Short mmCIF file of C-alpha atoms in Angstrom, two decimals:
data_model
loop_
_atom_site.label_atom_id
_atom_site.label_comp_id
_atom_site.label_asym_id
_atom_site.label_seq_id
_atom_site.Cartn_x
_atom_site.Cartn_y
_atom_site.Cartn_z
CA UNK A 7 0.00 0.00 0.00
CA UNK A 8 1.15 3.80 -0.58
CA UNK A 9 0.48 7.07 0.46
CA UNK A 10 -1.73 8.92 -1.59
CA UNK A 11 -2.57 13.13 -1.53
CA UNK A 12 -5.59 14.66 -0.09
CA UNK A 13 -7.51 14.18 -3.01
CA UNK A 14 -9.76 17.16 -2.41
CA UNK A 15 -6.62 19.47 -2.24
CA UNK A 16 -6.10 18.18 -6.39
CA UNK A 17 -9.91 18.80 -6.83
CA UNK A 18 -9.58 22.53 -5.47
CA UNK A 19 -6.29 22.56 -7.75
CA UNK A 20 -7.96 22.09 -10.48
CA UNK A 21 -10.56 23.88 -10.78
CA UNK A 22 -8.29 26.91 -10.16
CA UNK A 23 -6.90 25.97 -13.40
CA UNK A 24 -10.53 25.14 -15.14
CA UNK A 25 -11.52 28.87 -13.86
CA UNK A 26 -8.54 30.52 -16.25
CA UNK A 27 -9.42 28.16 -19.27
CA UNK A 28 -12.75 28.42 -18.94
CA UNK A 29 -12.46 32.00 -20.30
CA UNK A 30 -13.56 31.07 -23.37
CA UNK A 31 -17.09 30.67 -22.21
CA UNK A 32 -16.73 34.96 -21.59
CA UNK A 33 -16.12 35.09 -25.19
CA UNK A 34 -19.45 36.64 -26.35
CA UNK A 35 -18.40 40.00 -24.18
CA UNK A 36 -15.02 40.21 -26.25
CA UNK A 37 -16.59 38.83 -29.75
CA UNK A 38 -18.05 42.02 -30.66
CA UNK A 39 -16.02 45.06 -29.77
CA UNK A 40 -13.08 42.43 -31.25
CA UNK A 41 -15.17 43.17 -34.24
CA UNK A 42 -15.96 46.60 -34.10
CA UNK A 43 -11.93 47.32 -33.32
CA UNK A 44 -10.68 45.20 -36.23
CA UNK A 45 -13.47 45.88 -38.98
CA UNK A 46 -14.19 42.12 -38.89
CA UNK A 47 -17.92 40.53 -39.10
CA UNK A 48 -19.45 38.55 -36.42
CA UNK A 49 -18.81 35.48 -38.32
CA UNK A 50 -15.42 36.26 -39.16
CA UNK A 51 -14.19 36.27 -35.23
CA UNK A 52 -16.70 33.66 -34.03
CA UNK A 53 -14.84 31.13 -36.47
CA UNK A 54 -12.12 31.77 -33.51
CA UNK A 55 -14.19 30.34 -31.25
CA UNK A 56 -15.27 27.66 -33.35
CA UNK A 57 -11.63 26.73 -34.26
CA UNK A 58 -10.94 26.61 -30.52
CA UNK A 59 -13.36 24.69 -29.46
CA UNK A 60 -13.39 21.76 -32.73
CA UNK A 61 -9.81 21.33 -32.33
CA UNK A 62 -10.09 20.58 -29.05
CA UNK A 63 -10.21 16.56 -29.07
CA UNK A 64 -6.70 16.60 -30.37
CA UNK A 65 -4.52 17.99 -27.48
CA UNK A 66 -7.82 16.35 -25.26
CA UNK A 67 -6.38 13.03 -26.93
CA UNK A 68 -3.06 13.78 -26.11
CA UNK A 69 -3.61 15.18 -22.69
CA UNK A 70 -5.59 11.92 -21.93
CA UNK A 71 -2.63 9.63 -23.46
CA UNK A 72 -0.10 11.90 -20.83
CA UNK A 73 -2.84 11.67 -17.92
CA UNK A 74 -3.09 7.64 -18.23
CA UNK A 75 1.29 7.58 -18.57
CA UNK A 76 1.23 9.93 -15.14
CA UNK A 77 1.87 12.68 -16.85
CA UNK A 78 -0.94 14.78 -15.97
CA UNK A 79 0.77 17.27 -13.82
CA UNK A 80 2.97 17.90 -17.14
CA UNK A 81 0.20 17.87 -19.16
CA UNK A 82 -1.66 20.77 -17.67
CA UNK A 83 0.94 22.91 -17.15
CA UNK A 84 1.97 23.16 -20.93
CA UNK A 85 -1.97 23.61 -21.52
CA UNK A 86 -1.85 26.63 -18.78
CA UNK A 87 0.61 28.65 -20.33
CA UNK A 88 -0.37 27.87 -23.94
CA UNK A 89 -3.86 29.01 -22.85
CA UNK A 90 -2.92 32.20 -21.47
CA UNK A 91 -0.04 33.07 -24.18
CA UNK A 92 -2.96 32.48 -26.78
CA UNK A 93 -5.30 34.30 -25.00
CA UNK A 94 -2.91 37.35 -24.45
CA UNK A 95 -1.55 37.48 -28.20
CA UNK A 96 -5.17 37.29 -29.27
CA UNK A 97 -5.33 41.08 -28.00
CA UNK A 98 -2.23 41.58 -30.33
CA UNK A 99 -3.77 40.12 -33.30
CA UNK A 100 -4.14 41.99 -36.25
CA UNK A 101 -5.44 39.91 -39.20
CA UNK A 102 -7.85 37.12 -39.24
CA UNK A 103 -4.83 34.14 -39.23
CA UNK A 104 -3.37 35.49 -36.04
CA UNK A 105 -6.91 35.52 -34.53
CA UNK A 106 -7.13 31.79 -35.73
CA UNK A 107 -3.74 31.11 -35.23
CA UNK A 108 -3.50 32.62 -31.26
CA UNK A 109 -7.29 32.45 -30.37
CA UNK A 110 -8.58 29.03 -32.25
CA UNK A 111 -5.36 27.08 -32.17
CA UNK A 112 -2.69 28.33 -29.39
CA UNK A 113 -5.47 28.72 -26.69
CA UNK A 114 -7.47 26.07 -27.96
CA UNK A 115 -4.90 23.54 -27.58
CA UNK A 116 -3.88 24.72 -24.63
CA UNK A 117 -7.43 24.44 -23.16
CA UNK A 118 -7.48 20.86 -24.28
CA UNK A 119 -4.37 20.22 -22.53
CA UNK A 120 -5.44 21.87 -19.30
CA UNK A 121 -9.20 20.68 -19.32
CA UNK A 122 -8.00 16.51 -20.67
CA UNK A 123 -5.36 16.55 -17.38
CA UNK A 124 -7.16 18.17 -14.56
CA UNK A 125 -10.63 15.91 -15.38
CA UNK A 126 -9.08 12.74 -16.02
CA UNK A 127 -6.63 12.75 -13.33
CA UNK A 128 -9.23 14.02 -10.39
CA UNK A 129 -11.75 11.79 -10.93
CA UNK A 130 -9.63 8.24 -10.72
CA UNK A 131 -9.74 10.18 -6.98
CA UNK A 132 -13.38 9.89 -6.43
CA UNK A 133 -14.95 6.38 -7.76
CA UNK A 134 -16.98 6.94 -4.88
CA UNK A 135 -18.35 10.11 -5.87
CA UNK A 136 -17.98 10.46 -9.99
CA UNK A 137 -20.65 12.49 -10.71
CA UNK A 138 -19.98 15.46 -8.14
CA UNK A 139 -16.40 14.94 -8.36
CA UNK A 140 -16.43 15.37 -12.11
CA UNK A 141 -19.36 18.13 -11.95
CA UNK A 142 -16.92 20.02 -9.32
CA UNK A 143 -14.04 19.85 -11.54
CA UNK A 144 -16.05 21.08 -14.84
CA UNK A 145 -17.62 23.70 -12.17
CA UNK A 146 -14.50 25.02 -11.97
CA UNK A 147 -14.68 25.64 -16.65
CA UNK A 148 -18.00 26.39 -16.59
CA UNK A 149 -17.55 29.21 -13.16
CA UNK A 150 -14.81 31.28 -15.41
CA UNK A 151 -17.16 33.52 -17.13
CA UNK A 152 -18.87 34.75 -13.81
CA UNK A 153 -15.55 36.35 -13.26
CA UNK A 154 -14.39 36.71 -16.68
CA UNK A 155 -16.99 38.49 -18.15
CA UNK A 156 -17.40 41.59 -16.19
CA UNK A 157 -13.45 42.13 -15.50
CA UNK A 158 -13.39 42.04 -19.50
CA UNK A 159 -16.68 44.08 -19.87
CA UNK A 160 -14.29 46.61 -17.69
CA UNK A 161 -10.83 47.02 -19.30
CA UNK A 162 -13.05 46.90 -22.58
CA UNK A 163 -14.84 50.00 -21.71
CA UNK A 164 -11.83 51.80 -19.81
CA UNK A 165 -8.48 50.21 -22.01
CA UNK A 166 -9.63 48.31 -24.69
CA UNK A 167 -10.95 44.86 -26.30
CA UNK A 168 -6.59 44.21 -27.28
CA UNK A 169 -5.32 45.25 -23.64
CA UNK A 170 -8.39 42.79 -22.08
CA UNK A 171 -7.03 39.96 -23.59
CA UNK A 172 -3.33 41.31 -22.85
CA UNK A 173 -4.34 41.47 -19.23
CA UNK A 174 -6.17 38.60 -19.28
CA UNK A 175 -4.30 36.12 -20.73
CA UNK A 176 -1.47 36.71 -18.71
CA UNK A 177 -3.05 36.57 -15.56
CA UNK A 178 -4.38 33.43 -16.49
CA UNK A 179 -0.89 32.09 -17.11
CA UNK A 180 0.22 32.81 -13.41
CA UNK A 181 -2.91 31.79 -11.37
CA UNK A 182 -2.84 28.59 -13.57
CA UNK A 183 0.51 28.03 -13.28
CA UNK A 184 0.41 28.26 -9.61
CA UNK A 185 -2.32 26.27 -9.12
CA UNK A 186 -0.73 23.59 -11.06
CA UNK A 187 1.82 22.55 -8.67
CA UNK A 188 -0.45 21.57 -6.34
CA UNK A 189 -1.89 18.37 -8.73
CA UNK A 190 -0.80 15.31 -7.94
CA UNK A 191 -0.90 12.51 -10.49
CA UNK A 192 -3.21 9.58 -9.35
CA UNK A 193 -3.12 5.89 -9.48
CA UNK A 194 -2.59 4.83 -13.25
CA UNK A 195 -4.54 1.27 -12.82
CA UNK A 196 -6.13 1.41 -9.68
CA UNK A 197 -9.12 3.55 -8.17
CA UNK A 198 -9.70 4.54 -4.15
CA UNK A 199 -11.87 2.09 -2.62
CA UNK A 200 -14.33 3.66 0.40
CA UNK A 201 -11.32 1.94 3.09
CA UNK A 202 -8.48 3.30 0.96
CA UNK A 203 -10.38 6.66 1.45
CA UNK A 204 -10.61 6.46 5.38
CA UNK A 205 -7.09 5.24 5.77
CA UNK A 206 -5.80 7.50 2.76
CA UNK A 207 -3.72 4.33 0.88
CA UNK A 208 -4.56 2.68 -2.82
CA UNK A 209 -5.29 -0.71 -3.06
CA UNK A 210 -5.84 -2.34 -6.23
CA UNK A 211 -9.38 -2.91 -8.08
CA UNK A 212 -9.51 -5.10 -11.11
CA UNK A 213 -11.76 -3.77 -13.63
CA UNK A 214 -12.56 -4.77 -17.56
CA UNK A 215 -11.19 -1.11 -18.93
CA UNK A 216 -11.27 -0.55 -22.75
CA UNK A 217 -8.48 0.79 -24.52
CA UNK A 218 -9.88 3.03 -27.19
CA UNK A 219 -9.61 0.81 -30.03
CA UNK A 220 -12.03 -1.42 -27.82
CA UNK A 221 -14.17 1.34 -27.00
CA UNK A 222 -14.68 2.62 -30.65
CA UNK A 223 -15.94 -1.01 -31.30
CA UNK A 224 -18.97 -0.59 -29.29
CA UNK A 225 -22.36 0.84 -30.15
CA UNK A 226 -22.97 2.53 -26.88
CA UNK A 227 -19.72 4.67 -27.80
CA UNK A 228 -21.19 5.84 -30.97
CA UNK A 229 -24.45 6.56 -28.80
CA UNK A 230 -22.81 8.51 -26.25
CA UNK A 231 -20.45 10.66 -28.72
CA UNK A 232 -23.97 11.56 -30.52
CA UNK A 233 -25.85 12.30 -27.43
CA UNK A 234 -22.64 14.34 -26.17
CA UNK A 235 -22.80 16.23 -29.06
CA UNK A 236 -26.59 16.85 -29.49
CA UNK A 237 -26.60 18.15 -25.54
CA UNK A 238 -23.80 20.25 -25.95
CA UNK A 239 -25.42 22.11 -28.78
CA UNK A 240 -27.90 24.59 -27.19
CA UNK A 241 -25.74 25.18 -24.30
CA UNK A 242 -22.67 26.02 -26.85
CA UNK A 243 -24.86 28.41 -29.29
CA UNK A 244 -26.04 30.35 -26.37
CA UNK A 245 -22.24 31.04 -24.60
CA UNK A 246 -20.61 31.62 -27.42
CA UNK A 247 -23.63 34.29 -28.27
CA UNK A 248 -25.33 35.30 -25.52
CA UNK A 249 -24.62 38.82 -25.38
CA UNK A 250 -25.62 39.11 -28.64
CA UNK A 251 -29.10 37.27 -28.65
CA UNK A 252 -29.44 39.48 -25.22
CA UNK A 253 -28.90 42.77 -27.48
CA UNK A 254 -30.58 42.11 -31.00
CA UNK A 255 -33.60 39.36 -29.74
CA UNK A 256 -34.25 40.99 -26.71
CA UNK A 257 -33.24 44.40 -26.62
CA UNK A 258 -30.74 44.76 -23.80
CA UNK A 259 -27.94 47.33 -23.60
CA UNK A 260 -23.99 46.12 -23.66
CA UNK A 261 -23.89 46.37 -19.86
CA UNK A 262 -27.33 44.70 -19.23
CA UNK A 263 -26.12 41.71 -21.63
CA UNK A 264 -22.44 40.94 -20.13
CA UNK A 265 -24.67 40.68 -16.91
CA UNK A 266 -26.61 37.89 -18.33
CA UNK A 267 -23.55 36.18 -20.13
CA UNK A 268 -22.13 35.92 -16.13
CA UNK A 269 -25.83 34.56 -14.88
CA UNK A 270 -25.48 31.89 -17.56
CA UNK A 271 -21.94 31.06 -16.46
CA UNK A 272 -23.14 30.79 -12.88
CA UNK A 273 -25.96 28.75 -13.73
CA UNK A 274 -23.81 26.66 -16.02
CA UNK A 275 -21.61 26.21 -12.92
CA UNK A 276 -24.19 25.23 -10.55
CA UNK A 277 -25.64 22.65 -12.86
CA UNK A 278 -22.77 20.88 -13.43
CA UNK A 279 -22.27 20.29 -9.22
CA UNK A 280 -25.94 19.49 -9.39
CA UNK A 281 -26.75 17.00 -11.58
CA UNK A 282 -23.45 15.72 -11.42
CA UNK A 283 -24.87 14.91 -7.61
CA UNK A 284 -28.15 13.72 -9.25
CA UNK A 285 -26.83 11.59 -11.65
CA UNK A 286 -24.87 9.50 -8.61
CA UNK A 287 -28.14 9.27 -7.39
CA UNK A 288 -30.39 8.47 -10.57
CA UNK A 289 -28.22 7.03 -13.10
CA UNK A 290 -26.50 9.51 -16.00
CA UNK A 291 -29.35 7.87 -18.72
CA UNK A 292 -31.81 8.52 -16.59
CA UNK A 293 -30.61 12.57 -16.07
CA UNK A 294 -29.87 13.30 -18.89
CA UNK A 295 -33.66 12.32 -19.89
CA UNK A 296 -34.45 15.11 -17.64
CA UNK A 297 -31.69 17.70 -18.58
CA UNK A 298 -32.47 17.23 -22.82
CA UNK A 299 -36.76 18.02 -21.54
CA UNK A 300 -35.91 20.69 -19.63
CA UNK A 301 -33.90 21.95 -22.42
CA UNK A 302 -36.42 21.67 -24.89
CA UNK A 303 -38.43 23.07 -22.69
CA UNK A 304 -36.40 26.56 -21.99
CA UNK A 305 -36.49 27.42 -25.50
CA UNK A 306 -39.68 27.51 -25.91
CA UNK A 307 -39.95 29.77 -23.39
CA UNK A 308 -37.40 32.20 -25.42
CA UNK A 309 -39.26 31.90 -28.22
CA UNK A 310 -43.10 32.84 -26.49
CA UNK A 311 -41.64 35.16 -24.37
CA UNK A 312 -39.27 37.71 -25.61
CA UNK A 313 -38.97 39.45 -22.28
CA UNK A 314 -36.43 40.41 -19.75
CA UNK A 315 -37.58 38.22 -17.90
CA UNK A 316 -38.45 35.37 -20.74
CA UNK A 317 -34.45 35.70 -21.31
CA UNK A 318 -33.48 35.24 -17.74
CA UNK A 319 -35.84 32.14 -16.96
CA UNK A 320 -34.24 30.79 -20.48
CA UNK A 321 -30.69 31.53 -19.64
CA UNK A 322 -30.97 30.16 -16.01
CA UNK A 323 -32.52 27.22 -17.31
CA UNK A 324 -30.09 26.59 -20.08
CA UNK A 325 -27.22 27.06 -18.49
CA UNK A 326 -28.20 24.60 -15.75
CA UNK A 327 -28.96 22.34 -18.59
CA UNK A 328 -25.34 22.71 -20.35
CA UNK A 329 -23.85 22.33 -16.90
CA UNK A 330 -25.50 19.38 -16.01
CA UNK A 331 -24.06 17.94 -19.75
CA UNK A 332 -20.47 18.38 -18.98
CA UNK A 333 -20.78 17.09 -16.03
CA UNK A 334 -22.36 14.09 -16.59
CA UNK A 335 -20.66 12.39 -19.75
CA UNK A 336 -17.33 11.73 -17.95
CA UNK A 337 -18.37 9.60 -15.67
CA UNK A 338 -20.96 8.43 -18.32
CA UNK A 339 -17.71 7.20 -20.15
CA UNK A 340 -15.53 5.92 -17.34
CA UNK A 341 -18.84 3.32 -16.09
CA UNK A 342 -18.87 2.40 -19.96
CA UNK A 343 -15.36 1.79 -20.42
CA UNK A 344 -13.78 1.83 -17.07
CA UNK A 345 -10.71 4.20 -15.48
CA UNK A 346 -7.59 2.92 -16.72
CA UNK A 347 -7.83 4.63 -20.20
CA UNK A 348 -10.36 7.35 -19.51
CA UNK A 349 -8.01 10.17 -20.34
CA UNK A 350 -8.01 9.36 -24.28
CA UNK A 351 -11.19 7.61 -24.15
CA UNK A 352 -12.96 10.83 -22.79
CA UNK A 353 -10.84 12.42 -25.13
CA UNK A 354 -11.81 10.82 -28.20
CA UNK A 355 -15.43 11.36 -26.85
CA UNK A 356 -14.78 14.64 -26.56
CA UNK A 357 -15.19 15.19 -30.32
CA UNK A 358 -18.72 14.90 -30.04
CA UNK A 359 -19.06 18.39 -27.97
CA UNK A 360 -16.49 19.80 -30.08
CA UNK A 361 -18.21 18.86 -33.33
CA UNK A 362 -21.34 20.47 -31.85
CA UNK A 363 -19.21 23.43 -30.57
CA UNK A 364 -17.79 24.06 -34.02
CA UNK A 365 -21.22 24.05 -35.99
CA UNK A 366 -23.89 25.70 -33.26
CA UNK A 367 -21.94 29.51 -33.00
CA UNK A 368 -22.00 29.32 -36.81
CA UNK A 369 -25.20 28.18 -37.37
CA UNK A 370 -26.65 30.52 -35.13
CA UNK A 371 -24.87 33.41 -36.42
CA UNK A 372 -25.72 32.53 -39.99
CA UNK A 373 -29.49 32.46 -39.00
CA UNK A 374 -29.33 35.29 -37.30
CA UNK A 375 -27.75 37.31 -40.13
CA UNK A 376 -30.27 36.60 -42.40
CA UNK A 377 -33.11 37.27 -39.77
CA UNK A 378 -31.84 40.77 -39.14
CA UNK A 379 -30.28 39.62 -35.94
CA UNK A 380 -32.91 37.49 -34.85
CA UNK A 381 -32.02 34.55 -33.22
CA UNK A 382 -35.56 32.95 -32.85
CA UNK A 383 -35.01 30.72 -35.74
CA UNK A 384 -31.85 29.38 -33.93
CA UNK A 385 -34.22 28.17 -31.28
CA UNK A 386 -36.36 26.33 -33.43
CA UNK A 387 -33.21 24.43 -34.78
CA UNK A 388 -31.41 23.93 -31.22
CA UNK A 389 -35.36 21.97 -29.85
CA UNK A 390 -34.90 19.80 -33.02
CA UNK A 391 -31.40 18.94 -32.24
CA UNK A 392 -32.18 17.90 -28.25
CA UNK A 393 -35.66 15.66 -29.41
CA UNK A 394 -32.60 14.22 -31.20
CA UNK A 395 -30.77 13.53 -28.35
CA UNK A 396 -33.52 12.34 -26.38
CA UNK A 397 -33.92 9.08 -28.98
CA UNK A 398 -30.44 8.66 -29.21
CA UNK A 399 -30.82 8.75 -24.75
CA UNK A 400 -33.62 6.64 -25.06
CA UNK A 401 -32.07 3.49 -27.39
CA UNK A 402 -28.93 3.60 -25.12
CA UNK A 403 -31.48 3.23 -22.14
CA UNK A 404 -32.99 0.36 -23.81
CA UNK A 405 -29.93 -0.73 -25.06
CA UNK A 406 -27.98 -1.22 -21.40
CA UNK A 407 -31.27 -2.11 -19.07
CA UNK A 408 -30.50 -5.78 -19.40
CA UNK A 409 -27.01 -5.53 -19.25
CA UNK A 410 -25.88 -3.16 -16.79
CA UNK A 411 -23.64 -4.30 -13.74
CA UNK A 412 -23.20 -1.87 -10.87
CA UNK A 413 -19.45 -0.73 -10.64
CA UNK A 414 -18.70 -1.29 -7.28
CA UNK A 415 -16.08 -0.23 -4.69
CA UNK A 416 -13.52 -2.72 -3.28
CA UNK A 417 -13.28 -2.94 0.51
#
């Protein structure tokens, strides 16, 4: 038997590091006057964000194949400073390639790096608690905007959209950097059992893990990757243009909107601790049955009621919603395939939000420029994409009932 950290100092760890990469979900308060400063369109800068985000399964992929060597610690701090030297050149950027190039690929890998390391390693922590544990971590990502967002709204208005990212980005390289020697790497083949927890050693746990070219052989991986991405959709078109759909749909002032694009990053945080917690409790099928309705649900409520107050029941509830997705699927994967390889299986997984993460900002944008800068036909398209998900939900439900075998703890 060995020693092993306190596992809840790595947790706190990293989501320090999650709440610096998670900047990108802030990126709606910076899209615009990044626009406005430059002379580029809307759709022009938010194919930055959609770079970022759909190359993300590549350094996820490689940050997973570091995490499962016991590299993690390694891992994330390359992905800390990448982040934050991509996010701070971005303010220096002065065609359309060095916004891809420092924005979409140099922060975006960096992200990945960051995001693959800090998950993956925490959770082998907590097989006791996978569903708070990994909603906690992805609290930390989803939380960055509700500190982001006004700070940027700030040096906008006072310095500038460039010298906001400047600032920014390296700020985000020394908190993250700092919080990063604090992780410790966990066990590579073994998981905490409830003793190993009270007496704070490992002991061994067999389990029937799936390498990835295992996983890629079943049909629930092809289920989850599709569900993954067809949850991720709403949540993604809204962060990446909330202050905008606040402004043109619904009439709200700069100030008013940046506001709203923190609520939905709180909310977005909250959700992810929450039914992260549920799902321990219910099962992840059976939440994310919940989580796709309620979805559904929230848009229609944008759509009937384009109020102040339509927008904030709508952003609450879909941010909760978009929480409660990211923190669900990774411990979704690791009871699928098991712990020993879920850094690159999550990873490869991973494309699924970052497929939906590259189309949804576009496709919403694109709508909205040829509805005057209504969004209200997005909404229409994001309800069709979660029914979507709810089949796909529903034949994996049907698919494991007879199957499933509780994954339990060793004592």
């Amino acid at each position: 038997m060995s020693k092993v950290p306190n596992r809840w100092v790595v947790l706190v760890s990293s989501m320090g590091i999650l709440m610096c990469t998670g900047a990108i979900y802030a990126f709606s308060v910076l899209a615009g006057p990044l626009s406005e400063a430059n002379g580029w369109t809307m759709g022009e800068v938010m194919t930055a964000f959609a770079i970022n985000a759909a190359l993300g399964p590549i350094p996820m992929v490689l940050g997973g194949f570091l995490t499962d060597k016991g590299w993690s610690k390694w891992s994330i701090m390359v992905g800390v400073v990448l982040f934050g030297a991509g996010f701070a050149l971005t303010g220096t950027a002065t065609s359309l390639f060095q916004l891809y190039l420092y924005y979409g690929v140099l922060a975006g890998f960096g992200q990945g790096f960051a995001y693959s390391g800090c998950l993956s390693n925490t959770i082998r922590f907590f097989p006791d608690k996978k569903g708070l544990a990994s909603g906690l971590i992805t609290a930390g990502m989803g939380g960055a905007a509700i500190i982001a967002a006004p700070i940027a709204n700030q040096l906008i208005q006072s310095r500038g959209v460039g010298t906001a990212f400047v600032w920014m980005g390296t700020a985000y390289i020394l908190i993250g950097f700092m919080c990063s020697l604090f992780i410790k790497v966990a066990p590579k083949e073994s998981m905490l059992s409830k003793a190993a927890v009270k007496k704070n050693t490992v002991l061994p746990l067999k389990n029937s893990s799936k390498n990835w070219k295992e996983m890629i052989q079943s049909t629930n991986f092809y289920l989850i990757i599709l569900m993954f991405a067809t949850g991720a959709f709403s949540g993604l078109m809204i962060a990446s243009n909330a202050a905008a759909i606040g402004q043109s749909t619904f009439g709200l002032t700069a100030a008013t909107a940046a506001f709203y694009v923190s609520l939905y990053s709180l909310s977005n945080t909250l959700g992810r601790v929450v039914w992260g917690t549920i799902s321990d409790k219910l099962g992840q099928s059976n939440t994310i049955t919940i989580i796709y309705s309620i979805i559904a649900l929230m848009f229609v409520v944008l759509i009937l009621f384009q109020t102040t107050l339509g927008f904030a029941i709508g952003i609450i509830g879909l941010g909760l919603c978009f929480g409660g997705v990211m923190g669900v699927f990774p411990s979704l994967v690791m009871d699928n395939f098991g712990p020993k390889y879920q850094g690159v299986n999550y990873g490869i997984v991973f494309i699924g939000y970052s497929t939906a993460a590259f189309v949804a900002p576009k496709v919403s944008a694109a709508i909205s420029v040829s509805n005057n800068g209504d969004y209200t036909k997005a909404f229409y398209v994001a309800i069709v994409v979660v029914i979507v998900g709810l089949v796909l939900n529903t034949l994996y439900k049907r698919k494991t009932a007879s199957v499933r075998i509780p994954q339990k703890l060793v004592d």
